[in-house]
CSV table of C-alpha atoms in Angstrom, one decimal:
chain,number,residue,atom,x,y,z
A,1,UNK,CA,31.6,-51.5,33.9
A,2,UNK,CA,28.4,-53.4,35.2
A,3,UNK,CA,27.2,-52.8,39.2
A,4,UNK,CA,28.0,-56.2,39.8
A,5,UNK,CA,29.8,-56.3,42.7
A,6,UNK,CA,30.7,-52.8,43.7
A,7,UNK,CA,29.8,-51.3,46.8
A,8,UNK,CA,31.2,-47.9,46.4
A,9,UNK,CA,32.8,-45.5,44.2
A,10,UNK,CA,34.7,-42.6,44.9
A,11,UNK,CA,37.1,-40.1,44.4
A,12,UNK,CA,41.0,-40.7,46.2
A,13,UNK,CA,41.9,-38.3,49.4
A,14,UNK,CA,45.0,-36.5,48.5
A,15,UNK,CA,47.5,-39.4,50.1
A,16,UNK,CA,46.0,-42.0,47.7
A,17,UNK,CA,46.0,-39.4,44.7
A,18,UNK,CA,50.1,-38.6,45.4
A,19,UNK,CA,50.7,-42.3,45.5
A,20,UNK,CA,48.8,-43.5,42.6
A,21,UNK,CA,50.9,-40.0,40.9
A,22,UNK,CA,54.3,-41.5,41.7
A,23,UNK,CA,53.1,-44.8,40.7
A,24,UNK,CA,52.2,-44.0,37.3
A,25,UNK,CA,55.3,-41.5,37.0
A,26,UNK,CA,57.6,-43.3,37.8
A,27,UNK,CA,56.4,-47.1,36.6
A,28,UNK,CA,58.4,-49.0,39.4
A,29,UNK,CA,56.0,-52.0,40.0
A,30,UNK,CA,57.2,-53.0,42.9
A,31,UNK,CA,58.2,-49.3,44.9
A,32,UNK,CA,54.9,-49.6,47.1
A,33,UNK,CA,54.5,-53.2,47.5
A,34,UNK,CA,55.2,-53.8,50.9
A,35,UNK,CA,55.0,-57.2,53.2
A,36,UNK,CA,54.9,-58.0,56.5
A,37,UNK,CA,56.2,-60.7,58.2
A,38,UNK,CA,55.3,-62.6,61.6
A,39,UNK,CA,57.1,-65.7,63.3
A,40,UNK,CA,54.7,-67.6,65.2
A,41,UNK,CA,55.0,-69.9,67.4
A,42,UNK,CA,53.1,-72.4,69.1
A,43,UNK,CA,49.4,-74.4,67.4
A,44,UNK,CA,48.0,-73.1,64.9
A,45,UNK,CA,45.0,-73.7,63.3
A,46,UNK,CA,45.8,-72.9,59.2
A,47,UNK,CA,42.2,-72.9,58.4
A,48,UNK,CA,40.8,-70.7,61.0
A,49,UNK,CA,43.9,-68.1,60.4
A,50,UNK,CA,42.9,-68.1,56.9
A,51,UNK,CA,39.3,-67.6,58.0
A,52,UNK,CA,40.1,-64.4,60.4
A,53,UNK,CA,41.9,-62.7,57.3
A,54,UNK,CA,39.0,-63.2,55.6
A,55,UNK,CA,36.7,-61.7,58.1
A,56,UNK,CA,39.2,-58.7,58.0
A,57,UNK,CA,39.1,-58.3,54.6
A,58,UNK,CA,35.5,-58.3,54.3
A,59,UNK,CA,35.2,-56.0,57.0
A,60,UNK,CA,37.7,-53.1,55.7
A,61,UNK,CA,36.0,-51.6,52.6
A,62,UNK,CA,39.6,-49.9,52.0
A,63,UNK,CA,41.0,-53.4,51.3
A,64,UNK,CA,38.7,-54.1,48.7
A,65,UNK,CA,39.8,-51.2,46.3
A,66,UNK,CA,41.2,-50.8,43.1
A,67,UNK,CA,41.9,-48.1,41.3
A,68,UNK,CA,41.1,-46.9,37.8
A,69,UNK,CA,42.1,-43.6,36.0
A,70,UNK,CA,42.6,-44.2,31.9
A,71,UNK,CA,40.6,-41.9,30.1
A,72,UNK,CA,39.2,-40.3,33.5
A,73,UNK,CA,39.2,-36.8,34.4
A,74,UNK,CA,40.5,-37.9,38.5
A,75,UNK,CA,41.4,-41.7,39.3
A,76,UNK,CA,38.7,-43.1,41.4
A,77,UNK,CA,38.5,-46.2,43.6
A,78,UNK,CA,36.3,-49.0,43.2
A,79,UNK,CA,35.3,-50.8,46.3
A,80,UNK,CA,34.2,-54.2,45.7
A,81,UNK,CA,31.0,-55.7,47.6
A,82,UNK,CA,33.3,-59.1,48.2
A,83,UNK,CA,36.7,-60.6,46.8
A,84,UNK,CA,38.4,-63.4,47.3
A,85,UNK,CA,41.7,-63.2,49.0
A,86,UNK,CA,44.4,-64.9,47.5
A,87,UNK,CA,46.1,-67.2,50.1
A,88,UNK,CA,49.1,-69.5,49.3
A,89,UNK,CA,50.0,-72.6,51.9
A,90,UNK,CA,53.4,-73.5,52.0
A,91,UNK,CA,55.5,-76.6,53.8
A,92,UNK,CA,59.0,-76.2,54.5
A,93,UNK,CA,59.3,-78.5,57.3
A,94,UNK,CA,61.8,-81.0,56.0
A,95,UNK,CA,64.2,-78.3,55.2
A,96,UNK,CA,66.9,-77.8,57.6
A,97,UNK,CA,66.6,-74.1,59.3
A,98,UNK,CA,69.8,-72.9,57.0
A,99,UNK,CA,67.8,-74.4,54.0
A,100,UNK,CA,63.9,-72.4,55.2
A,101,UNK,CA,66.1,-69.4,55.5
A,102,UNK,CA,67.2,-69.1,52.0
A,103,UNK,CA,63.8,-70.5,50.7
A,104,UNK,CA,62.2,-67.2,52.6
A,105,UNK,CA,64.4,-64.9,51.2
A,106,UNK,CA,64.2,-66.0,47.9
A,107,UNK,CA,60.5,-66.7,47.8
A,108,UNK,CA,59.9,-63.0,48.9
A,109,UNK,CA,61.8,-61.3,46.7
A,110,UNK,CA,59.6,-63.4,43.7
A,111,UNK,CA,56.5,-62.1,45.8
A,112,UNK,CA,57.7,-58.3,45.4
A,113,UNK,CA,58.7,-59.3,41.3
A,114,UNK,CA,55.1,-60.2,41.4
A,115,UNK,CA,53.7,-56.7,42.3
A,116,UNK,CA,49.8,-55.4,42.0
A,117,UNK,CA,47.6,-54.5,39.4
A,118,UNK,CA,45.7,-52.0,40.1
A,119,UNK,CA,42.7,-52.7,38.6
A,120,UNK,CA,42.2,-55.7,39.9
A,121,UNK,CA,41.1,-56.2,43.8
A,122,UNK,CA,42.2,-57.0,46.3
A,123,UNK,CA,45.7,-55.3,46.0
A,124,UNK,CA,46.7,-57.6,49.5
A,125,UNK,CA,47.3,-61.4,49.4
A,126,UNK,CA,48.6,-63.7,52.2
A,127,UNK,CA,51.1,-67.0,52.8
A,128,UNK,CA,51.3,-69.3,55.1
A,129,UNK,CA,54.6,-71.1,55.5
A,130,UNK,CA,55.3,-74.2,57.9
A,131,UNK,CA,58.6,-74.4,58.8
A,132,UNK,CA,57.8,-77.2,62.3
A,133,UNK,CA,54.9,-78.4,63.6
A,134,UNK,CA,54.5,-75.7,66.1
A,135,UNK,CA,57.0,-72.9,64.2
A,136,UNK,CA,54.9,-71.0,61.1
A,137,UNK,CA,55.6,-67.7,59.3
A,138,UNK,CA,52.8,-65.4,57.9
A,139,UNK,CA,53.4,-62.8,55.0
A,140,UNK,CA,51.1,-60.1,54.4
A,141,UNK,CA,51.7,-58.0,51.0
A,142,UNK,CA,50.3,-55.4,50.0
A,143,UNK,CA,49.9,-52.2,47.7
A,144,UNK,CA,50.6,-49.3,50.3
A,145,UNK,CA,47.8,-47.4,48.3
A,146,UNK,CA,45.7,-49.5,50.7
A,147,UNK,CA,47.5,-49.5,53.7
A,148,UNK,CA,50.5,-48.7,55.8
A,149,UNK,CA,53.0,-49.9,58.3
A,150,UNK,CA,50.4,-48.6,61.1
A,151,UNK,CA,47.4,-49.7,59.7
A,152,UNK,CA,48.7,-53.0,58.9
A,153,UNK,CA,49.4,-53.2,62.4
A,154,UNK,CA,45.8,-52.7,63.2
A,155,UNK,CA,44.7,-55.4,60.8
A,156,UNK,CA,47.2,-57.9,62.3
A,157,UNK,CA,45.6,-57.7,65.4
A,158,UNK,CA,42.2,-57.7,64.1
A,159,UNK,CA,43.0,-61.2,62.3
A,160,UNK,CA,44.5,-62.1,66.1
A,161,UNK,CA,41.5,-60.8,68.3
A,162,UNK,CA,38.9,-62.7,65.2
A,163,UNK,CA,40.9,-65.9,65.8
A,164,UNK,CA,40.4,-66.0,69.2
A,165,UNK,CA,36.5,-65.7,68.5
A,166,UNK,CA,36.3,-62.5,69.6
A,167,UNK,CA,33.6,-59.7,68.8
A,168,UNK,CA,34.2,-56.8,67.3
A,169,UNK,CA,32.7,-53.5,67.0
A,170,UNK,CA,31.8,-52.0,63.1
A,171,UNK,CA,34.8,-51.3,61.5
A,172,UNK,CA,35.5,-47.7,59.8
A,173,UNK,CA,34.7,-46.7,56.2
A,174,UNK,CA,37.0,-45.5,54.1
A,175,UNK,CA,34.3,-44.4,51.8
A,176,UNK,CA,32.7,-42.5,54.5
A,177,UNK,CA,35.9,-40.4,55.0
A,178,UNK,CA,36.1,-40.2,51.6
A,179,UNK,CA,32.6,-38.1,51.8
A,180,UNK,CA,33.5,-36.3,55.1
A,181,UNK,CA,36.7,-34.6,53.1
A,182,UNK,CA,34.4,-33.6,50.7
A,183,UNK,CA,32.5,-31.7,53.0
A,184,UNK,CA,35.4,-29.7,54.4
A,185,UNK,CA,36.1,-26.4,53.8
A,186,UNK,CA,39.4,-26.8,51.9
A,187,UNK,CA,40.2,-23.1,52.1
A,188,UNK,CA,39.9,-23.2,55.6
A,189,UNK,CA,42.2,-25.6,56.6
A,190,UNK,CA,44.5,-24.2,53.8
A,191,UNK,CA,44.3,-20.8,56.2
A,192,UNK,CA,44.5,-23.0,59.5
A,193,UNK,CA,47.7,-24.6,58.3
A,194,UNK,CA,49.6,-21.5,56.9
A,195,UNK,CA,48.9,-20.1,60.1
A,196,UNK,CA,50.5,-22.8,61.7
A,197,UNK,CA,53.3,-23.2,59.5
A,198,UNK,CA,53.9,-19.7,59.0
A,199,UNK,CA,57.4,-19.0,60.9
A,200,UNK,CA,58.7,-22.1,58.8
A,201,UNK,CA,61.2,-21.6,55.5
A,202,UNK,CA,62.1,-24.3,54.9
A,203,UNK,CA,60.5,-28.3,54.7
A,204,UNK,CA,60.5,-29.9,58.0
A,205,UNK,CA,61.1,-33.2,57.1
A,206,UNK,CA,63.4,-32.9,53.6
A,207,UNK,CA,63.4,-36.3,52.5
A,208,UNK,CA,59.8,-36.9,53.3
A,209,UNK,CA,60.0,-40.0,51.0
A,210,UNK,CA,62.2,-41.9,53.5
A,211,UNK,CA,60.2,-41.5,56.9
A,212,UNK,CA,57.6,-43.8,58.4
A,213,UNK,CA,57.9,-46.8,56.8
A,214,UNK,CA,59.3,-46.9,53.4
A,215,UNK,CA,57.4,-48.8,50.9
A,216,UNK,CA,58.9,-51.4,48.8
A,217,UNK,CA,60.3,-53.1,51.8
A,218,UNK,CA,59.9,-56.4,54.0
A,219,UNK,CA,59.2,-55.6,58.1
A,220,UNK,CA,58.8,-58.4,60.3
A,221,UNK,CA,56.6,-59.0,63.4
A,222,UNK,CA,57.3,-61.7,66.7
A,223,UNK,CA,54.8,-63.3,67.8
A,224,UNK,CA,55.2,-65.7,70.6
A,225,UNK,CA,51.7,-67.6,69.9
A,226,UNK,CA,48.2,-66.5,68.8
């Protein structure tokens, strides 16, 4: 692999590593392929959307990742120094509301059939549907080994606040906690957390697999206007 176009490259923090483990295990392309969806309402300026998504993208080093591990000792991520975010533009408004309904449902599961590669960044691409001149629906999906139901959150209103023209401060590196992890004192936290954890016997949270957000699944966002 040439240095073009890579910014970083480091090892996974344990959440990405257990991920990318069940991933590989278990071969279900789409279990952590999750999208988000947002009714909107009101103008909107396609273009300029498009553009603040962009700006996110380019700020996040997290969501320029992929992930390589064949033939490697430990996966690593690869951040890239750009990419170019896939973005689809769709126009539903001369189907009848019952009609947009069935196109949505049907047009997402084919976006989950899709699912990621890996290897190939960004693991995120967007739509933008029309269903009335004022009346759109945004969907976000996304390989969860690059984000969550929370930090998605964060991003969405990002992509709103950028719209609006509005300045942001630097955003945080995920390959700078990457490096801070690194520097910690495994075995001391290891002690901290026994400690804490000591009077338990027994998991606190059994089925750890189905709390938060589960992956694999389509969550929806209101929003009034932007």
């Amino acid at each position: 692999m040439n240095g073009r176009n890579i910014a970083a490259i480091t090892a996974l923090p344990p959440n990405q590593e257990g991920i990318l483990f069940h991933v590989i295990r278990d071969g279900a392309r789409g279990a952590y392929h999750s999208q988000f969806s947002a009714r909107m309402n009101g103008p909107l300026d396609g273009a300029r959307w498009r553009e603040a998504w962009e700006q996110v993208v380019a700020r996040h080093d997290a969501l320029r990742a992929l992930f390589t591990w064949e033939g490697r000792d430990k996966p690593l991520q690869i951040i890239r120094e750009r990419v170019d975010l896939p973005w689809q533009t769709l126009d539903w408004r001369h189907q009848a509301s019952a009609e947009q309904d069935v196109a949505l449902s049907d047009w997402l599961q084919r976006d989950r059939d899709l699912g990621f590669t890996l290897d190939r960044a960004p693991l995120v691409r967007c739509a933008l549907v029309s269903l009335g001149d004022d009346q759109h629906r945004f969907v976000l999906s996304f390989h969860h080994l690059i984000m969550d139901g929370w930090s998605m959150r964060l991003a969405f209103n990002e992509a709103r606040a950028l719209y609006g023209s509005a300045s942001l401060d630097a955003a945080p590196s995920a390959t700078r906690f990457v490096e801070w992890l690194d520097r910690r004192d495994a075995s001391s936290d290891a002690a901290f957390w026994r400690e804490q954890l000591g009077d338990f016997d027994a998991p606190v949270f059994p089925d750890v697999a189905g709390s938060g957000s589960p992956p694999g699944k389509t969550h929806e966002i209101v929003e009034r206007t932007l």
